[in-house]
Every structure is written in structure tokens, then in C-alpha cells.
Amino acid sequence: MANLTDKTINFMGVRRIASFGSLAAVILSIVILAVNGLNLGLDFTGGTSVEFAYEEAPSLDEVRQTLDDAGYTEFVVQNFGDEKSVLVRLRQDLDDELSANMINALRADGDQLELVRAEFVGSQVGDELKEDSGLGLLLALFVVLIYVGMRFQLKFGIASVLPLAHDVLIVLGIFSLFQWTFDLSVLAALLAVIGYSLNDTIIVADRIRENFRKLRTGGTEDVVNHSITETLSRTLNTSGTTLVVLLSLYFLGGEAIHNFAVALIIGIVVGTYSSIYVSANLLVLLGVTREDLVVPPKEGAADQQEDEEPPEWLNRM
Amino acid sequence: MLNKFPLWKNIVILVAVVIGFIYALPNLYPDDYAIQITGARSSTQVDQATLDEAVDALGEAGVQVKDAVLNPPNALIRVQSSDAQLSARPVIQEAVGQDYLAALNMAPTTPEWLRNIGAGPMKLGLDLRGGVHFLLEVDMDSALQKRLEVYASEIKRQLREERIRYRGGDVGDGNTIELSFRDDAARDEAFDLIRGQYNEFLLNRESGDDDQRLLTLQLSEATVTEIEDYALQQNLTTIRNRVNELGVAEPLVQRQGRDRIVVELPGVQDTAQAKRVLGATANLEFRLEARQDASSGTAEVYPFRDEPNRTARLEREIIVTGENVANAQQAFDQNGQPQVNITMDGTGGDRMTRATRDAIKRRMAVLFIEYKTETVGKRVDGEIQQVEERKVDRSIISLATIQSTLGSSFRITGLDSVAEAGELALLLRAGSLAAPMYFVQERTIGPSLGQKNIDAGVMSVTVGFAIVLLYMLLYYRFFGLVANVALTVNLMLLVACMSILSATLTLPGIAGIVLTVGMAVDANVLIFERIKEELRQGAPPQSAINAGFSRAFVSIFDANITTLLVAVILFAMGSGPVKGFAVTLCIGILTSMFTGLLVSRSIINLIYGGRKIEKLAIGGKLANG
């Protein structure tokens, strides 16, 4: 039997400050999003595609460098058909000057090239992707709410879904604030953040449920504090190893996964925080009590045996 | 006995791991860059002499050839690198002349025995490897023409209902419909009727010859743009759905300019196959079979698709087109005969009801329309010019008797076979193009990320993974080593599953996999922390291991099931990249549960199980039991 005073950290002591901070961060994120909007990437907005024909096959890395030096941002350079044809896609709108300026910049290197065509291109992402994925996400959150509500208790369901919205909004808010590009890889990162944060939240919730059944003393706050303390080393280890991978992606991974890594780093940090200060906090706020989680005592079962055993099928696996 | 798996359990785990290993293997054999030589016409075969010419030309151009194989009707030349491949293609094209096509291709290097059990590597996405680039052009004239015909038949029906006598009503040049009337009164009546109902038209009154009063309806500019936009959007959606339905992951489909659609497919570097993947740019029309006494003005003769000698006369009037099919599924009737169940959208349903109400016992045909572009190379002043000829093939795929008035859902019976029903359902589902499309350009396209970026990405992933392994080893000592074995097995199983599904790998995808693995540490961390807790509370090592695993199981199970729910729903509802990510997440969760709970347990049991142990090498300060 663990004892409550044993090095339990009083996480919930700063409950009100944390609530205020989270609420402020969420509201601020919504305001920034409303004012700034997201800086959507090439795959969402479309832009211009320009095709060049070179006399001699150029080095694509040099072409990228040249365009970069000339101040173009967010472009994709690839071979098109053969190595003398180069296709450049960029987010700027098509006008007469754009292709002329580009060709001048590229000719400055002494390369012989001609403009084949320049055309506007639409977005890579259909409206159906936005709609379907948005709907899917809402449905997914709803199902999680129901599932956790059934496995634990409805208050836990609410406490596991709200933090997800909190995390996503804050990541979006930060992207909007700094006007970092939001492209498809960032969208994937957001989905990963949701998965990760949910995982974190459930682990803590699980401990809280178990301790409510195990500990016969202490109020809600004490039990929550105790549970978070018990899972703290696991939380730090998992977040730590994941963050190490992400930092490696961020520092060594090159431009292509830069935004992906940034979104996830923010997401993991915020997600870890929210599993404690949003989720557990909500549980305290909603006033989860021991009665909420009392399992009907099994006949002849000792008190010790109240924690759930793995289902029978696992042992037979 | 505590902490002992029965033998069969260990064997099952081992078998799963071995199978995973075998199916992950092909990824160690990267595809070769190759150039495929095929005849420009399907009748032309590549012979050894042609292949030799190509190889000699490459030798003169200084391109190293890995291997050149003739497998009629094609030949395949493997080269060292992507750059060599790109520079070799024009050289070969010039050497073999115009009777042959040299196309970029990727040749698998997976050993024979692996291919025989269906193992193959994952495909690499557009960002890592490139793919095929198609430019499709939407035939806007035809889209406008079709829309005008629909308007014309609607307007004529209304004039008849209002008893206004008219002549003509055909679609003319310049997006117009021309009507003529006997006198001004009739014309004015029609004018008011049409102006009140159709604001899409500009109306012009002219006087024709023979005292005819003409009324010309011209589509307004705004409407033309609207129709064109609609046709393009509709086709864009259809192509996206088609590519998704065929399971080509991570494609790129985007609008280009006024009337074009770009489709880029990763990893399919055989352009001939990619065209098949995109499917025929087909459409369908439902028409009634003409009556015996129908004039040639109202009926035309079409051949059957599989029996070109058999024909049927159909009415010129189109009831509905494939555009109005909302869904089509293959099924069986009560006698076990194949049939296709069709669901129309609202407009289609209304038209169907109107047309079939008075046509019981007559036959209705489904007409299949295919638009083809044939590129013919012609020599003009010594230059090769690609001349494109567009062809439209119309043929009947089914002709069935109408048994009762049809509404928005009905079925087509009288089909020959299950295969035919399946094909018809697919065509109806995917054949709903708003306007015909033609392939105007096919190219292969290089990776959209530079080699620098790809190398950096792969390196960062390797470094990140190595740091995690090291950390686990230092923190959890021997148990950390076990976790690392489980992690590595997890990564291998993930790769194996994705290879079996022939998923497409992109750079964010790779990062996603590593992230999944990073998160998979979680299961082991949870278990080990539990074991430590048990030890701290004075449990003996054996029961600490047992309790650790079974206590942690509940948390792991709940946490993973909720995440799995999210992933499954995203997979079902999302499309494109969201779907791809969801697949990776689903597989990752399943493999990490398997390795975290079973593989690591199995190893720990083999080491510690059934023996007397004083201490566990799990790191940290522990009280001994």
C-alpha cells in the first residue's frame, strides 16, 4: 500500500494558475488564428508552375541555391522528363514579371536556358480532404469521448478529449503567430500530436482510476497528485525519448521535415503539459469522486484484487 | 509456473517475427534505375539487334550499363543511377529510332524466391523518387455542348407543355440554341417563358427567311465560366477518387491553367501501366432503345462493346449520364444471377422516372463512351512532329428490358457474368466524368526533394533512433537491452506490414514511422516502471516482473485502443495524406503492442523465468526482495 505523503509532488497546488494559463493560451491562439490566419503551403494554395529547358543539364542543387539567393521562398525544383528540363513550382501567383525575373536570375549563372511555359496550378488538396478529414477528426474525438466514458466514466471522457483540442489550437496558434508554413506534413504532425497526447492522457487517467480504488484516504486532489507523481518518471522518459528523436529530425533532417519536426516538438511539450494540467485539472474541476469509480465488489474478492487483471484471452495468446 | 511462456507461445512469436523479417527483406534490395524499350505500336516487338544498338549507343555516350535483358515484347536496360537513367533515355531513343519508345522504368532487384511469395519493397513517394507526370485536358467544348443539349431538351419540353409551337431547337455555334416561330405572338410568349426561367441565356430576336421569327439563346459569359469551372472541379474530384480507389498512395492531383489537370503518381515509372491505373477517360449514357418506326433523325445505331458485329438502334435523346450515378454495387438477384444496383442522385432519379414511366417493356441501353488520344509521329521537314488525333468510341455495354418505372435506385440485370457486373459497377462508380478528358502530355518527373534533403532526412532518423536505443540501455540496463530488441523487431514488423500493403513512403512518412517507434518505447517504459515500483514495495523479483506486466497491460491497452480508434476513423473518413498517415499509425500501434507486450515478455521470461533470482538488472536504486 503506497502512502500518500511519500514524496508526492503537489501538482494541483498551482491548478488555478495553470487553468488560467491554458485558457489564456487557447483564447490567444484563436484570436491570432482569426487575425493572422495560417500561412498555408504550396500544396494547399497552389501557385505557379514554370518549366525551363536548359542547353546543358544543370545541377538541381545549384538551381535551388540560385533561386534561394534571388529571394524566392517555398519552391520545388525537379527534373521533368529528361535532365535538361526543369520544373519549378512556387507559391507566388503568376504574373508576367515572375517568369522573366526567374529566368534572369537563373541566366546570371551563365547557364543557357529558355522558358517553356508558365501556368497557374491549383491546390493539391481537394476540398473533400478538408471536409472529410475535419469531419473524421470530430467523429474520432466523439468516439473517444464515448469509449473513455464507458471504460472509465463520462468525466474522464471529457477530460481526455478537451486537452486534445487545447493542444491542436495552441500548435496552430504558434504556427499562425510566427507565420510558419502550414503544409501537408504539418497536418500529419498534428494528427500525430493528437495520438500522442491522447496516449499520455489515458495513462494518467488510468493511474487516477486505479488509485481511487486502491487508496482509501485522501481527497480528489491528493489522489490526482499522487497518480501524476507515480507516472512522472514514465512520462518524462517517453516524452524525453520522443523529443530526442524530434530534435534530431529538427537539427539534422534538412528543410523538408523542418516544419513537421517543429509542429511535433511543440505538440509533444504542450501535450505532456496538458495531460497533467488540463486533463487531470479538469477531473478535479469536474469533481471526480471515489463513488464515480467504485466497481461492484466481486464475491469473495479481497480488496487487493480490485485492480483489473488482464483479460483471459491475453494470457492464452 | 510464474514467468514461463509455454513452448507453443514462444514458437508463435518466433514465427511472426520470422515472417516479418522475410517480408521486410525486399526493402534491402532497392529498385534499379532502368529504361524500358517497347514498340511504339503493340504489334512491334523489340529484337536483340535493336537492344544491341541501344547498348552500343550508351557505350559511346559513356553511360555505364548494369545489365541489358530482352524479354519480348520489351527490353530492359539497367543503369547505375537516376542521373544516368535520365541521360540514357534520349540516347537510347535516338539509337532505336521512331518505331520504339524508350520509357523510364524502375526494375525490381528483389530475388526470385521472395517475389514468388509476394514480397516486394515499399514504393518511394514523389518527394523521394519522383514518378510519372500526366497532363490531362478537359474538353470544354464538349462540356458546353452537352450542357446546352440538356437545356435544349428542357426548354423544348416546356414549350410543348405551354402549347407554344416552335421549330428547330438545335444547339448551334457559339454556345447558342436556335428556335424559330411562325409569328411574333408565339415568339414573344416563348421569350417571356424562357426569360423568366433561364437567366443563363442572352436572348436575341431576329427575323429569319420565309417569314420565320427567330429566337437565339446564347449562354452568357458568366455561365460559360461557371460550366467550365464545374466541369473541371467535377473531373478533378473524379480523378482523385479514382486514384484513391486504386490505392495509389500519396498522388498529386491539381488543376493547371483553365482546362487542365496534372496527375503525378509516385513509384509507377512505367507510363503504360500508369495510364491503365488512371483508367479509361470514360463516361456512360442511359438511352432507350428506339422504336421500330423511329426516324433516323431521332435514332442512331451503335455496336455492342464485346460483340462489334451486333448492333442496336437507340434513341438520340439521353436520359441520364454517368455523372448522375451516385453509387453502383455489384450484387446477385434471388436466382444467383449477377446484377448491378444503381443509385442515382436527385436529378438523375427524376429524369429516370420521367423517361421510364411510359416505357415499360421497352429496353434501355447503357452506352459506354471512351475518349482516346492517339499520338502519331509524322516527319515534317526532317523534324519529328507529334500529331494528336482524338477519337471517340461509343459502344453498348448492356441492353435490358425495363420491368417497371425506375426511380433513383434500380438494378441492371441480364448480365453475362460476375466479372461483367463487377466491371460495370466500377465503370459506373468511377466513370462519372463531367466532360471528356484527353491525355496531352506524359513525362517522368524526378524527386521533388533534393538529394541533400533526402540524405539529411535519413541521417536524422538514424541518429534519433540510435540515441533512443542508447538512452534505454543506460537507463534500464539489461531490461533496456530487451526493450531495444523489441523496438528493432517493431520497426521491422512495421516495415514488413507496409511492404505487404505496398504503401508509399514519403519523407514525412519516414519521420512518422520513427515517431511511432519513439512512442513504442512507451509500452516498455510503462512496464519497467511498474516492475520498479513493485520492487520498491518489496515484491520478490519474479512476482515483480509478473505484476509489472499485468498491471501495465491495462494502461497500455486503454491508451492504445483509444489511439487506434482515432486512427481507424481517420482512415475511413480521411483521404490522401491523412489516410496514409492513419495507416502508418494503425500498423504502428498494433506492432508496438505486439512487441512491447509479447516479444519483450518472451525474452525476459527466457532469461529470468523459472529460476531463483536475487536481483533484476533494471537500473536505478532498488530494494531487494
Tab-separated table of C-alpha atoms in Angstrom, chain B residues 163-487:
chain	number	residue	atom	x	y	z
B	163	ARG	CA	-48.520	24.645	-76.247
B	164	ILE	CA	-46.207	27.115	-77.923
B	165	ARG	CA	-45.436	25.878	-81.434
B	166	TYR	CA	-41.825	26.104	-82.454
B	167	ARG	CA	-39.330	24.603	-84.860
B	168	GLY	CA	-35.665	23.837	-84.520
B	169	GLY	CA	-34.317	23.949	-81.029
B	170	ASP	CA	-30.923	22.587	-82.016
B	171	VAL	CA	-27.636	23.566	-80.497
B	172	GLY	CA	-25.836	25.962	-82.816
B	173	ASP	CA	-22.400	27.534	-82.974
B	174	GLY	CA	-21.109	29.913	-80.310
B	175	ASN	CA	-22.950	28.284	-77.423
B	176	THR	CA	-26.410	29.005	-78.772
B	177	ILE	CA	-29.769	27.319	-79.130
B	178	GLU	CA	-31.846	28.431	-82.092
B	179	LEU	CA	-35.623	28.364	-82.116
B	180	SER	CA	-37.941	29.590	-84.842
B	181	PHE	CA	-41.613	30.522	-84.627
B	182	ARG	CA	-44.444	31.191	-87.026
B	183	ASP	CA	-45.427	34.601	-85.687
B	184	ASP	CA	-44.402	37.293	-83.250
B	185	ALA	CA	-47.023	36.315	-80.706
B	186	ALA	CA	-45.644	32.807	-80.310
B	187	ARG	CA	-42.140	34.132	-80.184
B	188	ASP	CA	-42.979	36.703	-77.525
B	189	GLU	CA	-44.685	34.067	-75.447
B	190	ALA	CA	-41.630	31.832	-75.679
B	191	PHE	CA	-39.374	34.798	-74.973
B	192	ASP	CA	-41.202	35.594	-71.749
B	193	LEU	CA	-41.289	31.969	-70.694
B	194	ILE	CA	-37.576	31.437	-71.249
B	195	ARG	CA	-36.517	34.775	-69.792
B	196	GLY	CA	-38.490	34.076	-66.665
B	197	GLN	CA	-36.916	30.668	-66.101
B	198	TYR	CA	-33.429	30.751	-67.532
B	199	ASN	CA	-31.177	33.626	-66.597
B	200	GLU	CA	-28.228	31.720	-68.086
B	201	PHE	CA	-29.092	32.913	-71.591
B	202	LEU	CA	-28.928	36.133	-73.506
B	203	LEU	CA	-31.944	36.250	-75.810
B	204	ASN	CA	-31.825	37.639	-79.320
B	205	ARG	CA	-34.793	38.221	-81.590
B	206	GLU	CA	-34.006	38.116	-85.291
B	207	SER	CA	-36.063	37.721	-88.383
B	208	GLY	CA	-35.163	34.725	-90.493
B	209	ASP	CA	-36.130	33.861	-94.060
B	210	ASP	CA	-39.616	32.617	-95.070
B	211	ASP	CA	-41.232	34.899	-92.507
B	212	GLN	CA	-39.769	32.845	-89.697
B	213	ARG	CA	-39.328	34.654	-86.417
B	214	LEU	CA	-36.064	33.502	-84.895
B	215	LEU	CA	-35.133	33.443	-81.246
B	216	THR	CA	-31.479	32.801	-80.417
B	217	LEU	CA	-30.485	31.819	-76.898
B	218	GLN	CA	-26.835	32.457	-76.155
B	219	LEU	CA	-25.102	31.322	-72.969
B	220	SER	CA	-23.806	34.306	-71.015
B	221	GLU	CA	-20.056	34.637	-70.343
B	222	ALA	CA	-20.595	34.110	-66.642
B	223	THR	CA	-22.476	30.886	-67.256
B	224	VAL	CA	-19.806	29.601	-69.632
B	225	THR	CA	-17.156	30.164	-66.959
B	226	GLU	CA	-19.380	28.541	-64.384
B	227	ILE	CA	-19.941	25.457	-66.533
B	228	GLU	CA	-16.227	25.177	-67.275
B	229	ASP	CA	-15.299	25.527	-63.620
B	230	TYR	CA	-17.866	22.978	-62.631
B	231	ALA	CA	-16.680	20.500	-65.255
B	232	LEU	CA	-13.087	20.901	-64.148
B	233	GLN	CA	-13.847	20.598	-60.449
B	234	GLN	CA	-16.024	17.564	-61.067
B	235	ASN	CA	-13.319	15.874	-63.113
B	236	LEU	CA	-10.695	16.777	-60.543
B	237	THR	CA	-12.760	15.106	-57.838
B	238	THR	CA	-13.401	12.062	-60.017
B	239	ILE	CA	-9.727	11.619	-60.820
B	240	ARG	CA	-8.832	11.996	-57.137
B	241	ASN	CA	-11.409	9.380	-56.211
B	242	ARG	CA	-10.189	7.065	-58.909
B	243	VAL	CA	-6.598	7.337	-57.851
B	244	ASN	CA	-7.674	6.779	-54.246
B	245	GLU	CA	-9.892	3.835	-55.158
B	246	LEU	CA	-6.985	2.199	-56.927
B	247	GLY	CA	-4.884	2.637	-53.831
B	248	VAL	CA	-2.077	4.678	-55.312
B	249	ALA	CA	-0.869	6.369	-52.179
B	250	GLU	CA	0.356	9.932	-51.977
B	251	PRO	CA	-0.551	11.009	-55.504
B	252	LEU	CA	-0.668	14.601	-56.626
B	253	VAL	CA	-3.734	15.819	-58.484
B	254	GLN	CA	-4.057	19.514	-59.190
B	255	ARG	CA	-5.624	21.949	-61.590
B	256	GLN	CA	-3.362	23.727	-64.034
B	257	GLY	CA	-4.474	26.717	-66.039
B	258	ARG	CA	-8.020	26.971	-67.358
B	259	ASP	CA	-8.767	23.469	-68.526
B	260	ARG	CA	-6.008	21.127	-67.449
B	261	ILE	CA	-5.393	18.650	-64.686
B	262	VAL	CA	-1.983	17.441	-63.566
B	263	VAL	CA	-1.735	13.953	-62.132
B	264	GLU	CA	1.502	12.727	-60.639
B	265	LEU	CA	1.802	9.166	-59.441
B	266	PRO	CA	4.762	8.067	-57.350
B	267	GLY	CA	6.812	4.985	-57.986
B	268	VAL	CA	4.927	3.924	-61.094
B	269	GLN	CA	7.604	4.682	-63.598
B	270	ASP	CA	6.125	2.507	-66.275
B	271	THR	CA	3.995	5.053	-68.065
B	272	ALA	CA	1.979	2.400	-69.848
B	273	GLN	CA	0.936	0.901	-66.540
B	274	ALA	CA	0.220	4.301	-65.024
B	275	LYS	CA	-2.191	5.073	-67.804
B	276	ARG	CA	-4.002	1.868	-67.069
B	277	VAL	CA	-4.053	2.840	-63.399
B	278	LEU	CA	-5.693	6.134	-64.209
B	279	GLY	CA	-8.232	4.167	-66.151
B	280	ALA	CA	-10.031	4.998	-69.295
B	281	THR	CA	-11.377	8.516	-69.536
B	282	ALA	CA	-14.804	7.055	-69.951
B	283	ASN	CA	-18.392	8.087	-69.495
B	284	LEU	CA	-21.772	6.411	-69.667
B	285	GLU	CA	-25.154	7.325	-71.081
B	286	PHE	CA	-28.514	5.723	-70.464
B	287	ARG	CA	-30.764	5.726	-73.533
B	288	LEU	CA	-33.941	3.980	-74.579
B	289	GLU	CA	-33.883	1.561	-77.444
B	290	ALA	CA	-35.525	3.198	-80.450
B	291	ARG	CA	-38.951	2.036	-81.582
B	292	GLN	CA	-39.221	0.167	-84.846
B	293	ASP	CA	-40.665	3.167	-86.646
B	294	ALA	CA	-38.207	5.746	-85.345
B	295	SER	CA	-36.735	8.046	-87.962
B	296	SER	CA	-33.004	8.385	-88.383
B	297	GLY	CA	-33.340	11.892	-87.005
B	298	THR	CA	-34.250	10.525	-83.604
B	299	ALA	CA	-32.292	7.267	-83.530
B	300	GLU	CA	-28.785	6.045	-84.209
B	301	VAL	CA	-27.131	2.646	-84.407
B	302	TYR	CA	-24.369	1.564	-82.031
B	303	PRO	CA	-22.357	-1.653	-81.813
B	304	PHE	CA	-22.043	-3.754	-78.679
B	305	ARG	CA	-18.779	-3.441	-76.791
B	306	ASP	CA	-17.830	-7.106	-76.698
B	307	GLU	CA	-19.531	-8.107	-79.961
B	308	PRO	CA	-18.774	-5.372	-82.512
B	309	ASN	CA	-20.922	-7.162	-85.129
B	310	ARG	CA	-24.069	-6.965	-83.049
B	311	THR	CA	-25.814	-3.598	-83.096
B	312	ALA	CA	-28.866	-1.887	-81.682
B	313	ARG	CA	-30.748	1.276	-82.564
B	314	LEU	CA	-31.025	3.750	-79.711
B	315	GLU	CA	-32.878	6.988	-79.304
B	316	ARG	CA	-30.757	10.089	-79.673
B	317	GLU	CA	-32.189	11.554	-76.511
B	318	ILE	CA	-30.044	10.889	-73.435
B	319	ILE	CA	-31.956	10.116	-70.250
B	320	VAL	CA	-29.062	10.471	-67.832
B	321	THR	CA	-25.277	10.225	-67.952
B	322	GLY	CA	-22.795	8.594	-65.601
B	323	GLU	CA	-22.456	11.957	-63.927
B	324	ASN	CA	-25.756	11.343	-62.142
B	325	VAL	CA	-24.781	7.952	-60.715
B	326	ALA	CA	-24.248	8.380	-57.004
B	327	ASN	CA	-23.275	4.772	-56.347
B	328	ALA	CA	-23.148	1.383	-58.053
B	329	GLN	CA	-22.568	-2.002	-56.440
B	330	GLN	CA	-22.365	-5.475	-57.855
B	331	ALA	CA	-24.863	-7.917	-56.305
B	332	PHE	CA	-26.893	-11.077	-57.000
B	333	ASP	CA	-30.613	-11.478	-57.543
B	334	GLN	CA	-32.662	-14.210	-55.859
B	335	ASN	CA	-31.687	-16.713	-58.566
B	336	GLY	CA	-27.999	-16.075	-58.046
B	337	GLN	CA	-27.712	-14.132	-61.298
B	338	PRO	CA	-25.300	-11.184	-61.239
B	339	GLN	CA	-26.807	-7.717	-61.240
B	340	VAL	CA	-25.698	-4.146	-60.607
B	341	ASN	CA	-27.541	-1.981	-58.109
B	342	ILE	CA	-27.503	1.653	-59.121
B	343	THR	CA	-28.314	4.694	-57.031
B	344	MET	CA	-28.921	7.953	-58.858
B	345	ASP	CA	-28.650	11.435	-57.427
B	346	GLY	CA	-31.822	13.552	-57.204
B	347	THR	CA	-31.722	14.989	-60.721
B	348	GLY	CA	-30.872	11.629	-62.260
B	349	GLY	CA	-33.680	9.931	-60.368
B	350	ASP	CA	-36.274	12.443	-61.566
B	351	ARG	CA	-35.198	12.112	-65.178
B	352	MET	CA	-35.168	8.333	-64.935
B	353	THR	CA	-38.715	8.271	-63.555
B	354	ARG	CA	-39.976	10.587	-66.277
B	355	ALA	CA	-38.375	8.603	-69.057
B	356	THR	CA	-39.308	5.097	-67.934
B	357	ARG	CA	-42.856	5.837	-66.801
B	358	ASP	CA	-44.177	5.314	-70.343
B	359	ALA	CA	-41.541	2.850	-71.455
B	360	ILE	CA	-42.368	-0.367	-69.576
B	361	LYS	CA	-41.365	-3.463	-71.574
B	362	ARG	CA	-39.082	-1.418	-73.784
B	363	ARG	CA	-35.378	-1.864	-73.475
B	364	MET	CA	-32.853	0.551	-72.052
B	365	ALA	CA	-29.219	0.611	-73.060
B	366	VAL	CA	-26.133	1.627	-71.148
B	367	LEU	CA	-23.792	3.241	-73.643
B	368	PHE	CA	-20.084	3.297	-72.859
B	369	ILE	CA	-18.158	6.247	-74.248
B	370	GLU	CA	-14.406	6.272	-74.410
B	371	TYR	CA	-12.259	9.210	-75.425
B	372	LYS	CA	-8.894	8.304	-76.843
B	373	THR	CA	-5.949	10.301	-77.994
B	374	GLU	CA	-3.691	8.608	-80.441
B	375	THR	CA	-0.315	10.196	-80.900
B	376	VAL	CA	1.031	9.733	-84.357
B	377	GLY	CA	4.603	10.667	-85.136
B	378	LYS	CA	4.920	12.301	-88.558
B	379	ARG	CA	8.014	13.539	-90.273
B	380	VAL	CA	7.700	17.186	-91.242
B	381	ASP	CA	10.833	18.687	-92.859
B	382	GLY	CA	13.003	16.074	-91.196
B	383	GLU	CA	11.585	17.001	-87.787
B	384	ILE	CA	9.514	14.545	-85.862
B	385	GLN	CA	6.185	16.125	-85.063
B	386	GLN	CA	3.760	14.603	-82.664
B	387	VAL	CA	0.320	14.899	-84.171
B	388	GLU	CA	-2.557	14.061	-81.887
B	389	GLU	CA	-5.737	12.570	-83.175
B	390	ARG	CA	-8.731	12.440	-80.884
B	391	LYS	CA	-11.206	9.627	-81.195
B	392	VAL	CA	-14.486	8.895	-79.506
B	393	ASP	CA	-15.668	5.295	-79.252
B	394	ARG	CA	-19.279	4.641	-78.339
B	395	SER	CA	-20.482	1.111	-77.649
B	396	ILE	CA	-23.305	-0.609	-75.784
B	397	ILE	CA	-22.388	-2.470	-72.608
B	398	SER	CA	-25.850	-3.614	-71.641
B	399	LEU	CA	-29.358	-3.652	-73.076
B	400	ALA	CA	-32.052	-4.702	-70.657
B	401	THR	CA	-35.847	-4.699	-70.547
B	402	ILE	CA	-37.499	-2.135	-68.285
B	403	GLN	CA	-39.784	-4.091	-65.957
B	404	SER	CA	-41.289	-1.176	-64.032
B	405	THR	CA	-40.921	2.561	-63.615
B	406	LEU	CA	-37.421	3.296	-62.474
B	407	GLY	CA	-36.661	5.808	-59.753
B	408	SER	CA	-33.438	6.933	-58.190
B	409	SER	CA	-32.383	3.380	-57.426
B	410	PHE	CA	-32.800	0.467	-59.794
B	411	ARG	CA	-30.856	-2.551	-60.962
B	412	ILE	CA	-29.460	-3.723	-64.233
B	413	THR	CA	-29.895	-7.459	-64.788
B	414	GLY	CA	-29.327	-9.727	-67.750
B	415	LEU	CA	-25.580	-9.504	-67.407
B	416	ASP	CA	-23.454	-12.380	-68.589
B	417	SER	CA	-21.109	-12.899	-65.685
B	418	VAL	CA	-19.980	-11.756	-62.284
B	419	ALA	CA	-16.910	-10.222	-63.884
B	420	GLU	CA	-19.066	-8.178	-66.224
B	421	ALA	CA	-21.248	-6.968	-63.350
B	422	GLY	CA	-18.184	-6.019	-61.347
B	423	GLU	CA	-16.689	-4.124	-64.242
B	424	LEU	CA	-19.943	-2.329	-64.977
B	425	ALA	CA	-20.285	-1.284	-61.327
B	426	LEU	CA	-16.735	0.035	-61.331
B	427	LEU	CA	-17.290	1.959	-64.544
B	428	LEU	CA	-20.484	3.450	-63.189
B	429	ARG	CA	-18.792	4.410	-59.940
B	430	ALA	CA	-15.655	5.831	-61.449
B	431	GLY	CA	-16.896	6.770	-64.883
B	432	SER	CA	-18.667	9.901	-63.849
B	433	LEU	CA	-16.623	12.486	-65.651
B	434	ALA	CA	-18.471	15.724	-66.240
B	435	ALA	CA	-16.620	16.227	-69.502
B	436	PRO	CA	-14.338	14.111	-71.647
B	437	MET	CA	-10.613	14.309	-70.965
B	438	TYR	CA	-7.602	13.673	-73.131
B	439	PHE	CA	-4.041	12.877	-72.180
B	440	VAL	CA	-1.972	15.692	-73.648
B	441	GLN	CA	1.372	15.032	-72.014
B	442	GLU	CA	3.214	12.239	-70.268
B	443	ARG	CA	6.562	12.712	-68.657
B	444	THR	CA	8.522	11.167	-65.883
B	445	ILE	CA	9.380	13.516	-63.093
B	446	GLY	CA	12.354	13.497	-60.762
B	447	PRO	CA	12.220	13.600	-56.957
B	448	SER	CA	10.807	16.890	-55.686
B	449	LEU	CA	13.250	16.944	-52.801
B	450	GLY	CA	16.917	17.416	-53.474
B	451	GLN	CA	19.304	14.598	-52.719
B	452	LYS	CA	20.723	16.760	-49.924
B	453	ASN	CA	17.362	16.867	-48.195
B	454	ILE	CA	16.797	13.145	-48.611
B	455	ASP	CA	20.231	12.298	-47.192
B	456	ALA	CA	19.739	14.689	-44.279
B	457	GLY	CA	16.334	13.214	-43.525
B	458	VAL	CA	17.588	9.654	-43.497
B	459	MET	CA	20.564	10.628	-41.372
B	460	SER	CA	18.492	12.459	-38.764
B	461	VAL	CA	16.173	9.492	-38.456
B	462	THR	CA	19.098	7.116	-37.929
B	463	VAL	CA	20.693	9.369	-35.324
B	464	GLY	CA	17.428	9.833	-33.453
B	465	PHE	CA	16.820	6.105	-33.343
B	466	ALA	CA	20.362	5.401	-32.157
B	467	ILE	CA	20.051	7.927	-29.306
B	468	VAL	CA	16.831	6.310	-28.130
B	469	LEU	CA	18.474	2.871	-28.099
B	470	LEU	CA	21.445	4.192	-26.143
B	471	TYR	CA	19.245	6.001	-23.631
B	472	MET	CA	17.131	2.934	-22.961
B	473	LEU	CA	20.244	0.825	-22.495
B	474	LEU	CA	21.741	3.254	-19.959
B	475	TYR	CA	18.540	3.847	-18.044
B	476	TYR	CA	17.142	0.327	-17.856
B	477	ARG	CA	20.333	-1.730	-18.221
B	478	PHE	CA	19.536	-5.282	-19.224
B	479	PHE	CA	15.816	-4.561	-19.478
B	480	GLY	CA	16.694	-1.660	-21.740
B	481	LEU	CA	18.526	-4.076	-23.996
B	482	VAL	CA	15.409	-6.238	-24.150
B	483	ALA	CA	13.322	-3.165	-24.973
B	484	ASN	CA	15.773	-2.302	-27.751
B	485	VAL	CA	15.427	-5.755	-29.274
B	486	ALA	CA	11.652	-5.349	-29.094
B	487	LEU	CA	11.917	-1.894	-30.695
